[in-house]
PDB file of C-alpha atoms in Angstrom:
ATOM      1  CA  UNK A 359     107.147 133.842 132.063  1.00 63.00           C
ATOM      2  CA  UNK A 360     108.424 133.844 128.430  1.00 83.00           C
ATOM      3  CA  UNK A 361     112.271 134.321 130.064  1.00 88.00           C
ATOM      4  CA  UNK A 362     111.673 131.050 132.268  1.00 90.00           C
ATOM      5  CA  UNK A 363     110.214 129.256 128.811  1.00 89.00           C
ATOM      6  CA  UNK A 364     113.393 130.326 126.873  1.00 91.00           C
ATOM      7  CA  UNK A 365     115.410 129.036 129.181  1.00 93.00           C
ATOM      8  CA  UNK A 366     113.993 125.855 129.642  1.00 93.00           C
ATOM      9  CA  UNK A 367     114.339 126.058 125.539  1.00 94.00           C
ATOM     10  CA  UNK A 368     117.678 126.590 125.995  1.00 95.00           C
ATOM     11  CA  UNK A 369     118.417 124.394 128.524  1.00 96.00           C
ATOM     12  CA  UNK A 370     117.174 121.131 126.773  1.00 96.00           C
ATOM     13  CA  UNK A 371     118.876 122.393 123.584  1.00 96.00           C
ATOM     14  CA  UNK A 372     122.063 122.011 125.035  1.00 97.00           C
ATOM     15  CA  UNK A 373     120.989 118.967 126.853  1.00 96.00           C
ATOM     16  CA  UNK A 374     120.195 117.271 123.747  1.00 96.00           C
ATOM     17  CA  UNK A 375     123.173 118.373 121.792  1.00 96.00           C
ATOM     18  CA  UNK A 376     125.443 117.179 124.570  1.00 96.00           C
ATOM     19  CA  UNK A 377     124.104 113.504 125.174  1.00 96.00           C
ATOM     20  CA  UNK A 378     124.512 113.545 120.892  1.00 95.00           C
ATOM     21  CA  UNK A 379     128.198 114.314 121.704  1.00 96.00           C
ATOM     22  CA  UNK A 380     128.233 111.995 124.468  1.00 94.00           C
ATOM     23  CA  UNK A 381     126.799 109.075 121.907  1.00 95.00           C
ATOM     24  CA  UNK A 382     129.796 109.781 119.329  1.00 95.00           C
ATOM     25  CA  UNK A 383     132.060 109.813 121.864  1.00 95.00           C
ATOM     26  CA  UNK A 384     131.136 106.428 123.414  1.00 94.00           C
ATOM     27  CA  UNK A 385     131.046 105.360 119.875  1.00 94.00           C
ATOM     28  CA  UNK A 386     134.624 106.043 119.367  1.00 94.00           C
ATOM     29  CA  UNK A 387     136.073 105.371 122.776  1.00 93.00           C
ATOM     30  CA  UNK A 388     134.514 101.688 124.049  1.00 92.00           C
ATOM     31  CA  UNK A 389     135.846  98.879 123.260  1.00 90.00           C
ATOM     32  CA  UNK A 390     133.618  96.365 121.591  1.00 90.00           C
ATOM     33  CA  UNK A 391     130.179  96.591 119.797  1.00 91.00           C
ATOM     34  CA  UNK A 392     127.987  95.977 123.037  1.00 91.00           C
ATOM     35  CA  UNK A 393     129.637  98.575 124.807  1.00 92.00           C
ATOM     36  CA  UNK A 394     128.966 100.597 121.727  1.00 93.00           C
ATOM     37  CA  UNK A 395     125.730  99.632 121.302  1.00 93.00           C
ATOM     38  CA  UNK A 396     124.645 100.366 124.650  1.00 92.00           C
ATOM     39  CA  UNK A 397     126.000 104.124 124.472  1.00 91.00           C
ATOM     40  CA  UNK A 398     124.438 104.640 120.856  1.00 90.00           C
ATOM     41  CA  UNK A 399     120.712 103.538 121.579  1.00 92.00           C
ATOM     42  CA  UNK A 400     120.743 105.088 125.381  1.00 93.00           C
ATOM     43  CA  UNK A 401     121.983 108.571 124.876  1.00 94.00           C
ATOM     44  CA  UNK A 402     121.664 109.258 121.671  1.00 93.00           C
ATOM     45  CA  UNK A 403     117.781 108.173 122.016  1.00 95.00           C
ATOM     46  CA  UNK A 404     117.292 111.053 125.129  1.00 95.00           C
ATOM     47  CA  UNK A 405     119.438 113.737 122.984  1.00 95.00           C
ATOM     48  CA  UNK A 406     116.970 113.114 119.970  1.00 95.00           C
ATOM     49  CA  UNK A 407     114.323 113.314 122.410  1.00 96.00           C
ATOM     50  CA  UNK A 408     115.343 116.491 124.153  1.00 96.00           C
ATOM     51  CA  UNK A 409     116.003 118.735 121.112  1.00 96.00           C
ATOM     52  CA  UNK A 410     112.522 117.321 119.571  1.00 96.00           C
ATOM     53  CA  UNK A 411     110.592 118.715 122.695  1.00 95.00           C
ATOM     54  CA  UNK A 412     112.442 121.917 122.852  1.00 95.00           C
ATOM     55  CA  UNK A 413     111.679 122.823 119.340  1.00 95.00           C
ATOM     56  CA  UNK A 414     107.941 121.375 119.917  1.00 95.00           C
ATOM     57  CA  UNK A 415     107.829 124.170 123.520  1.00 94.00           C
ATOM     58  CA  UNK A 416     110.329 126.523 121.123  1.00 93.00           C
ATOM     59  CA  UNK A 417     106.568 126.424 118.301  1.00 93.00           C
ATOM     60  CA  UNK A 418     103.756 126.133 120.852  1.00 93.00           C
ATOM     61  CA  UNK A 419     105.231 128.367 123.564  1.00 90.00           C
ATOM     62  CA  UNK A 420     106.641 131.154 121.416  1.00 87.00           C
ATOM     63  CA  UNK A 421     104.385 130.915 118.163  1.00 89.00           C
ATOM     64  CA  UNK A 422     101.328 129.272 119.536  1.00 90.00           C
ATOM     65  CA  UNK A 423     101.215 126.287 117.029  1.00 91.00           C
ATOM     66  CA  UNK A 424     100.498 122.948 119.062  1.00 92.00           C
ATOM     67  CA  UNK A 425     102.515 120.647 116.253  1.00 91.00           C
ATOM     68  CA  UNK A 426     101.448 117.025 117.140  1.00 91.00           C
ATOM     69  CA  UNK A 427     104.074 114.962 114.391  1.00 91.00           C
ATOM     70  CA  UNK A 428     107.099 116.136 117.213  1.00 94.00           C
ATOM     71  CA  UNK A 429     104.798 114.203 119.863  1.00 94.00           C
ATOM     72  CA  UNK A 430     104.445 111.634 118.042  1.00 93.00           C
ATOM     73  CA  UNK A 431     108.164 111.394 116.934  1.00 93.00           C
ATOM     74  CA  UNK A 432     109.134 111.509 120.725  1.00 95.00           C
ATOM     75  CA  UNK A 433     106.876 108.160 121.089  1.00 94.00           C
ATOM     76  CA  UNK A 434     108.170 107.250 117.845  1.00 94.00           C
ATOM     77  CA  UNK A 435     111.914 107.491 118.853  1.00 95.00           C
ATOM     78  CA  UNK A 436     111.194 106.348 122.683  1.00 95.00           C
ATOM     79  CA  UNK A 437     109.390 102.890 121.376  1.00 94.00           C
ATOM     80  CA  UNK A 438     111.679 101.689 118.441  1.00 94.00           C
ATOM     81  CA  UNK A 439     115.503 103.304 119.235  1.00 94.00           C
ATOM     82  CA  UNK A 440     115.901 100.298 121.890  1.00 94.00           C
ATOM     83  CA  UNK A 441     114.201  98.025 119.930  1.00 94.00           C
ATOM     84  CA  UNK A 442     116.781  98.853 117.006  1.00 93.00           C
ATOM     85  CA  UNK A 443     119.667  98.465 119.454  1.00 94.00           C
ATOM     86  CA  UNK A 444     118.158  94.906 120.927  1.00 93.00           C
ATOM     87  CA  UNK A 445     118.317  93.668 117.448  1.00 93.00           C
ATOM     88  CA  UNK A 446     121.559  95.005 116.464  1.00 93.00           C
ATOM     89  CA  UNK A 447     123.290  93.450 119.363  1.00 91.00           C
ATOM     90  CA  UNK A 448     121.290  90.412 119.239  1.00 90.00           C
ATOM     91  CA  UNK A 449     122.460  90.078 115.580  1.00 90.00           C
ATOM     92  CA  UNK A 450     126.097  90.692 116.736  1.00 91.00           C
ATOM     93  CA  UNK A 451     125.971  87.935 119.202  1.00 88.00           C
ATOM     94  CA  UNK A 452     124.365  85.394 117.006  1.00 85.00           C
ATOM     95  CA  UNK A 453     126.614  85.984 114.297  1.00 87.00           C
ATOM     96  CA  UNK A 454     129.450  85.723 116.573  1.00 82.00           C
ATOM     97  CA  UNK A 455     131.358  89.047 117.641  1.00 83.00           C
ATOM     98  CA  UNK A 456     133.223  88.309 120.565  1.00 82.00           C
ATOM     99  CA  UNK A 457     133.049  90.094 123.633  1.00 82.00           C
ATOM    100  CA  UNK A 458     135.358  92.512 125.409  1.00 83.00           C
ATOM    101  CA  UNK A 459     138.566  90.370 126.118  1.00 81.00           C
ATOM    102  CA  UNK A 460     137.672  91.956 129.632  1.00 80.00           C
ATOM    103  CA  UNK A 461     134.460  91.155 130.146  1.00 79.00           C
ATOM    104  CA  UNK A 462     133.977  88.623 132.862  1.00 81.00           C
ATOM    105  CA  UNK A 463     130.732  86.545 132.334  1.00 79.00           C
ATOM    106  CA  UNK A 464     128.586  85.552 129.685  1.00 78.00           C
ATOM    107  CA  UNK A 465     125.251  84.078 130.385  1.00 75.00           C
ATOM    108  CA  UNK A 466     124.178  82.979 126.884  1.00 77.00           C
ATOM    109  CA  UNK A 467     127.680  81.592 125.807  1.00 77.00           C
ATOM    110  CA  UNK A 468     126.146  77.876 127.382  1.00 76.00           C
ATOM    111  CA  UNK A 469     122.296  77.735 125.894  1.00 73.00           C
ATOM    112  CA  UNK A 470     122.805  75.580 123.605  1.00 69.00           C
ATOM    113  CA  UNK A 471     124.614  72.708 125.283  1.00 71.00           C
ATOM    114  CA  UNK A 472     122.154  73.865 128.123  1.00 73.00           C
ATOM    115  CA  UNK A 473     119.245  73.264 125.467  1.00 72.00           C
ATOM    116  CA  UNK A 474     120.492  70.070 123.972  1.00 72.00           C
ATOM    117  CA  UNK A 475     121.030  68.605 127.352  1.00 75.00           C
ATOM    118  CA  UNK A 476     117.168  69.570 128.214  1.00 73.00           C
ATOM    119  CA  UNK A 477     115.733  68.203 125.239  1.00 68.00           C
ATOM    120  CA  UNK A 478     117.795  64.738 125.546  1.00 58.00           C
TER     121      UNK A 478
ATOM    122  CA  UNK B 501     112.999  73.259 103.958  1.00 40.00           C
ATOM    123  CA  UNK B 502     111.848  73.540 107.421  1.00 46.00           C
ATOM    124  CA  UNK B 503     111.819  77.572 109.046  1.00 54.00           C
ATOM    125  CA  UNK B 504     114.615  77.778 111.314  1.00 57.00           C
ATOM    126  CA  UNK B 505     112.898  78.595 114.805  1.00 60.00           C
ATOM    127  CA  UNK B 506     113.629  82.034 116.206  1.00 69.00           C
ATOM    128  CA  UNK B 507     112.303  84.357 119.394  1.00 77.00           C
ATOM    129  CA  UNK B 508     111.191  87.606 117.580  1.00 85.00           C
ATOM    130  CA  UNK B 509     109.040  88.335 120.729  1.00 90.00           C
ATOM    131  CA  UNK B 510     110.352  92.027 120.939  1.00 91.00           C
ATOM    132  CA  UNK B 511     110.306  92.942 117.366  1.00 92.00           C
ATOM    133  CA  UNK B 512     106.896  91.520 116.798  1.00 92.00           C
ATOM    134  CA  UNK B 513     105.315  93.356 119.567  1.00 93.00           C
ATOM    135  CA  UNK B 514     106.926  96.627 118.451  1.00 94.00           C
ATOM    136  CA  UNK B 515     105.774  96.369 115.301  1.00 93.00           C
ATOM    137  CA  UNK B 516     102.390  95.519 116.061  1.00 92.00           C
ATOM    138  CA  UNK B 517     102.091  98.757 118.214  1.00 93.00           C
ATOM    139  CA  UNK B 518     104.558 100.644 115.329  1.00 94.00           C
ATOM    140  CA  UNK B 519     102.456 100.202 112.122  1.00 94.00           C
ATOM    141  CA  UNK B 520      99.388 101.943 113.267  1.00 93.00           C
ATOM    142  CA  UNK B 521     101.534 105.172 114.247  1.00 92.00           C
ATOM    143  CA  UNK B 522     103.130 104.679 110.747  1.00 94.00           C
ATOM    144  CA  UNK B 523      99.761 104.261 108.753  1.00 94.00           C
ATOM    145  CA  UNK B 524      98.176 107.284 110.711  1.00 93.00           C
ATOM    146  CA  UNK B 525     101.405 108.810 109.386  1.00 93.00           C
ATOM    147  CA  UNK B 526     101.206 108.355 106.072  1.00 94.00           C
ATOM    148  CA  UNK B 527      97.363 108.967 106.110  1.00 93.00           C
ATOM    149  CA  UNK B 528      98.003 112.583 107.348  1.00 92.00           C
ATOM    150  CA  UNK B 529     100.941 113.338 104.911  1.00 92.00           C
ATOM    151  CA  UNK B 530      98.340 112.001 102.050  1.00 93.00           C
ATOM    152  CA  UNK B 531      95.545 114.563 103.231  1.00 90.00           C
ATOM    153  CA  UNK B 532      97.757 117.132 104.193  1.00 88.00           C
ATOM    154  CA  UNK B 533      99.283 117.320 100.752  1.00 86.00           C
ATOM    155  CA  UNK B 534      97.453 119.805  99.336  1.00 84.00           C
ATOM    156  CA  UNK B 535      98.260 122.518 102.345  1.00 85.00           C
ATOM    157  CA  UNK B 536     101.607 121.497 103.878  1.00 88.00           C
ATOM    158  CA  UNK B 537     104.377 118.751 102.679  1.00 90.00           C
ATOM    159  CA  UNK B 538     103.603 115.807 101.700  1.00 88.00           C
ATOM    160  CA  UNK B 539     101.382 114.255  98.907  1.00 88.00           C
ATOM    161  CA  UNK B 540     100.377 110.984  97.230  1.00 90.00           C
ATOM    162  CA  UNK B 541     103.781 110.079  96.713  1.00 93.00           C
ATOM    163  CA  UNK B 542     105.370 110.370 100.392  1.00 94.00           C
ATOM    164  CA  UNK B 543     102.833 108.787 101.654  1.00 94.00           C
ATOM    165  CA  UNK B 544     102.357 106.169  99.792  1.00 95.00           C
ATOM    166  CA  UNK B 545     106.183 105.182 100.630  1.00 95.00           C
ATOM    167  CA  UNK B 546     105.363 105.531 104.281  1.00 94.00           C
ATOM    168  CA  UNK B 547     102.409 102.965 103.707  1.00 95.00           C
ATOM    169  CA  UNK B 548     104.615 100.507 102.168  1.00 95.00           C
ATOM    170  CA  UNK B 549     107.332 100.917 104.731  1.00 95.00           C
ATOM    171  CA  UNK B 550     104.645 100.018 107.388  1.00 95.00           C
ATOM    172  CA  UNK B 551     104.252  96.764 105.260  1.00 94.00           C
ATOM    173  CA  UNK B 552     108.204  96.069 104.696  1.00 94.00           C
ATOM    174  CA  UNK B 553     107.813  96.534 108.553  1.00 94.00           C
ATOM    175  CA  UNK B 554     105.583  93.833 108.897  1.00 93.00           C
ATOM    176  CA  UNK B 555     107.042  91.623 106.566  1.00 92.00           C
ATOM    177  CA  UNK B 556     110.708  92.419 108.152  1.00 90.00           C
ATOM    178  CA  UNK B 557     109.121  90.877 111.310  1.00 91.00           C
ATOM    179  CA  UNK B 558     106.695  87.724 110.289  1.00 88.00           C
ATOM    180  CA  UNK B 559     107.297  86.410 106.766  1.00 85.00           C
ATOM    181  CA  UNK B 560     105.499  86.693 103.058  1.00 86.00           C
ATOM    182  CA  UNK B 561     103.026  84.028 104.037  1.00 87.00           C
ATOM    183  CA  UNK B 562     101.534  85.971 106.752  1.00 88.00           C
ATOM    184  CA  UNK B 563     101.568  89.637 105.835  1.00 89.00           C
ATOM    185  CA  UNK B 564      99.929  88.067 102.824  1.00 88.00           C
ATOM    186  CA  UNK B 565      97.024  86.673 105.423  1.00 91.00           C
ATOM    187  CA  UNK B 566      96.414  89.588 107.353  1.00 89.00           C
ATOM    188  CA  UNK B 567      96.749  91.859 103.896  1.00 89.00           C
ATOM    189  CA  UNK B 568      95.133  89.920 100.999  1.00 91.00           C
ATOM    190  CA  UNK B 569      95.943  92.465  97.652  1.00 90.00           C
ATOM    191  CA  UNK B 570      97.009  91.616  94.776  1.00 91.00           C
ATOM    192  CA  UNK B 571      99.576  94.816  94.054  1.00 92.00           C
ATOM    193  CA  UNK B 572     100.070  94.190  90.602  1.00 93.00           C
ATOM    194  CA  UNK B 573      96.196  94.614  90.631  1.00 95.00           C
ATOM    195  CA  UNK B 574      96.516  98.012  92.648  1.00 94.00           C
ATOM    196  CA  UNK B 575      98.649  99.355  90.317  1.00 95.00           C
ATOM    197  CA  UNK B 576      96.400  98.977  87.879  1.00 96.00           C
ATOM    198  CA  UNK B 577      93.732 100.293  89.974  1.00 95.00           C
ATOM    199  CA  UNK B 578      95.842 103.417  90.768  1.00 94.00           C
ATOM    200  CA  UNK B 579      96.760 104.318  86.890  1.00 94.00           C
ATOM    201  CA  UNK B 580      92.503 103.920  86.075  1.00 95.00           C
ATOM    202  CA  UNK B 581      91.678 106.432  88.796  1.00 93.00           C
ATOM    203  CA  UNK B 582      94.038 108.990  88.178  1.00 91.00           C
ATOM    204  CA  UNK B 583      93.747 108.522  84.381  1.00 92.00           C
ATOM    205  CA  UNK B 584      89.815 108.571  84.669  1.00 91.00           C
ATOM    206  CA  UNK B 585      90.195 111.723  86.907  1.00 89.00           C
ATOM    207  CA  UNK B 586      91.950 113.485  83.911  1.00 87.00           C
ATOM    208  CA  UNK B 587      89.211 112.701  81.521  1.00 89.00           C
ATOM    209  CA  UNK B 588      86.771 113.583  83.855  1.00 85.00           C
ATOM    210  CA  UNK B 589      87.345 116.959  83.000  1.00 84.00           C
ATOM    211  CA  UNK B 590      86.637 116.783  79.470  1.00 87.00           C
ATOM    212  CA  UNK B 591      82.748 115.722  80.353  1.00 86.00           C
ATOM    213  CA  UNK B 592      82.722 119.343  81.489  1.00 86.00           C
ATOM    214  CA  UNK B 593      84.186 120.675  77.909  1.00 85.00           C
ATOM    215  CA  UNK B 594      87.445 121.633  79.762  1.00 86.00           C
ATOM    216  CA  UNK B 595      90.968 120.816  78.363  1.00 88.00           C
ATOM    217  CA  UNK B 596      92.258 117.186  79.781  1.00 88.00           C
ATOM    218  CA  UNK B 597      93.460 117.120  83.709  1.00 85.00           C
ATOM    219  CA  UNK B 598      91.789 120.168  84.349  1.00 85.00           C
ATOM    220  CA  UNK B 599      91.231 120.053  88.408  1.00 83.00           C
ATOM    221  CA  UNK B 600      88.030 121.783  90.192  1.00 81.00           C
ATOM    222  CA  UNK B 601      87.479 122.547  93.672  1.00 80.00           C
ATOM    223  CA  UNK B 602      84.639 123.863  95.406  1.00 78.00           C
ATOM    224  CA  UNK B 603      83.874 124.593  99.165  1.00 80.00           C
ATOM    225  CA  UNK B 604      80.699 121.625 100.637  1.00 78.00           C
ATOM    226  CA  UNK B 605      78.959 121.719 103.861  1.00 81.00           C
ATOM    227  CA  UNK B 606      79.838 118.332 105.347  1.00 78.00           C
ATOM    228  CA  UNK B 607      77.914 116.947 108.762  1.00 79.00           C
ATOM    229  CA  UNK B 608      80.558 116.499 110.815  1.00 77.00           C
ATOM    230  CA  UNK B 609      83.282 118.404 109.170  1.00 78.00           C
ATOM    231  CA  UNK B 610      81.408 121.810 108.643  1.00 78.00           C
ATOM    232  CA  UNK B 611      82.773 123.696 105.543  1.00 80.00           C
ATOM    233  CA  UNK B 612      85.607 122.097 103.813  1.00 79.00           C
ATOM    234  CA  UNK B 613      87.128 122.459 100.552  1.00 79.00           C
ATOM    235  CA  UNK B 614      87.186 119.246  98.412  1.00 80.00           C
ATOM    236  CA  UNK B 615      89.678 119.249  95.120  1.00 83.00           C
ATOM    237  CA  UNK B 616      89.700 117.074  92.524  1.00 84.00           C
ATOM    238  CA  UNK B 617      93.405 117.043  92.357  1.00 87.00           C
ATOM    239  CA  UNK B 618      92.900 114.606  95.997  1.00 88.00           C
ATOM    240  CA  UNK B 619      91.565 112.022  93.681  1.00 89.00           C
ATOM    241  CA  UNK B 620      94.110 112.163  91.434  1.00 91.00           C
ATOM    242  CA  UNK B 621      96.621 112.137  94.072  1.00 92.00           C
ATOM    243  CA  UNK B 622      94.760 108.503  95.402  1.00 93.00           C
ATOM    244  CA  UNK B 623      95.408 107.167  91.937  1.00 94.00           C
ATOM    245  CA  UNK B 624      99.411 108.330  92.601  1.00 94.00           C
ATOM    246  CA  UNK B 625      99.355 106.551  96.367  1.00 94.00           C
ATOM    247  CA  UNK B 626      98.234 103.165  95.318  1.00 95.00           C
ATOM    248  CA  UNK B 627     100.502 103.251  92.197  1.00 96.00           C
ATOM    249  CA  UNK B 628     102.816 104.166  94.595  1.00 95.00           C
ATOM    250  CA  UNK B 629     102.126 101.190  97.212  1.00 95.00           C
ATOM    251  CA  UNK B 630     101.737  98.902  94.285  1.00 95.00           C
ATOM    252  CA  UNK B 631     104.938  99.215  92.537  1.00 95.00           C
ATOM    253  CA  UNK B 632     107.153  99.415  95.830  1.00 95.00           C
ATOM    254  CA  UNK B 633     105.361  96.351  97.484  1.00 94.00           C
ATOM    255  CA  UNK B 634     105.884  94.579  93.798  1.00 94.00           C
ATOM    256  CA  UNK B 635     109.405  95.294  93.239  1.00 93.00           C
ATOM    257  CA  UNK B 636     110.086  93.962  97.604  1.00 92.00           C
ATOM    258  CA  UNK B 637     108.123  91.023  97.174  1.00 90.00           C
ATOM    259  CA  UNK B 638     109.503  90.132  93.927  1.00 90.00           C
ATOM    260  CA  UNK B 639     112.750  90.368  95.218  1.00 90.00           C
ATOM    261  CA  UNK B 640     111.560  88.428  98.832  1.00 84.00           C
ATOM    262  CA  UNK B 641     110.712  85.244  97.086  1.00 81.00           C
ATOM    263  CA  UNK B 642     113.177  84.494  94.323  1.00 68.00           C
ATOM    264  CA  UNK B 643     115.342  82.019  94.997  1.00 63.00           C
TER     265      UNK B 643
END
């Protein structure tokens, strides 16, 4: 029983610390801030999120103390990391960063004529 | 000046689920000061982030609805208590800030040991609260 726990312990360790290096690699290898974005608030969110329930299984499992601030920091970290990202690309695109030179469509690049014509 | 208009949908629903999590928060570092880390001053921070929260996502006018205090007055409030919780102590011809604690049979709590040093730590959390929400504010509406 206790092997199976450690290694489930173990296992989401190294899952977590991977996806982190996963998040700084995306951050250094894609191309604009979108891109970016979108590989900071994904993985780096479910590497947090790993390594916070293996040391919460790591203090319940092995030293019987049920602590209830890593639950809530998983909830924490699950509601507001995408919210965080949402805003930070929403500020990019309102303040004008361009896309990709690659990317092939963008949806909001039209609202506002769209909008003016509408209200007219 | 009229507001520009803007779609906040997201944030404002996050942070109406966000700042209860963060009160509860800053509630349980406050009591759990005297046992574990934490204290007045921590959590009195994490109070006033929950405000700067709110105010990050509706404006002065509003947080100032749904949370009517006068800080300035708080502050004031906060100094009082922890200053009248230090002379407290000379009623019972004991030197000034001298804390006592004694163990009290409570109805729902069963035994539980309450320290004076809890109420001197409220007077620290609403100084705390006060000044931080001050200094923001005062900073939020100059022009």
């Amino acid at each position: 029983m206790t092997e199976i726990i450690r290694f489930l312990i173990g296992f989401l360790l190294i899952v977590g610390g991977f996806l982190s290096l996963v998040t700084a690699f995306g951050l250094l290898r894609l191309p604009d801030v979108y891109t970016r974005n979108h590989a900071a608030s994904k993985s780096a969110t479910l590497g947090v999120m790993s390594i916070l329930l293996a040391t919460f299984l790591y203090f319940y499992l092995e030293h019987g103390h049920f602590n209830s601030r890593l639950i809530l920091a998983i909830i924490f970290i699950f509601v507001t990391a995408p919210v965080a990202g949402h805003l930070i690309a929403r500020a990019a695109y309102h303040s004008g960063v361009k896309l990709w030179d690659k990317s092939v469509q963008d949806d909001l690049k039209n609202k506002k004529e769209y909008e003016q014509q509408n209200s007219n | 000046m009229k507001k520009p208009k803007t779609n906040d949908v997201i944030l404002q629903t996050v942070t109406n689920v966000v700042t209860f999590i963060i009160v509860l928060f800053s509630l349980s570092l406050f009591f759990a000061g005297h046992y574990t880390p934490g204290g007045g001053f921590i959590g009195g921070l994490m109070t006033s982030a929950a405000i700067v929260l709110m105010l990050l996502a509706y404006d002065l006018d509003t947080v100032a609805n749904i949370l009517p205090i006068d800080y300035k007055i708080l502050t004031a409030v906060g100094l009082l208590i922890a200053v009248a919780t230090g002379a407290g102590a000379l009623l019972f011809d004991v030197p000034f800030l001298t804390h006592a604690y004694d163990y009290f049979y409570l109805p729902l709590l069963g035994k539980t040991s309450l320290h004076t040093a809890v109420l001197f730590d409220t007077g620290v959390y609403l100084v705390v609260i006060g000044v931080t929400m001050t200094i923001i504010q005062t900073i939020g509406v100059s022009e």
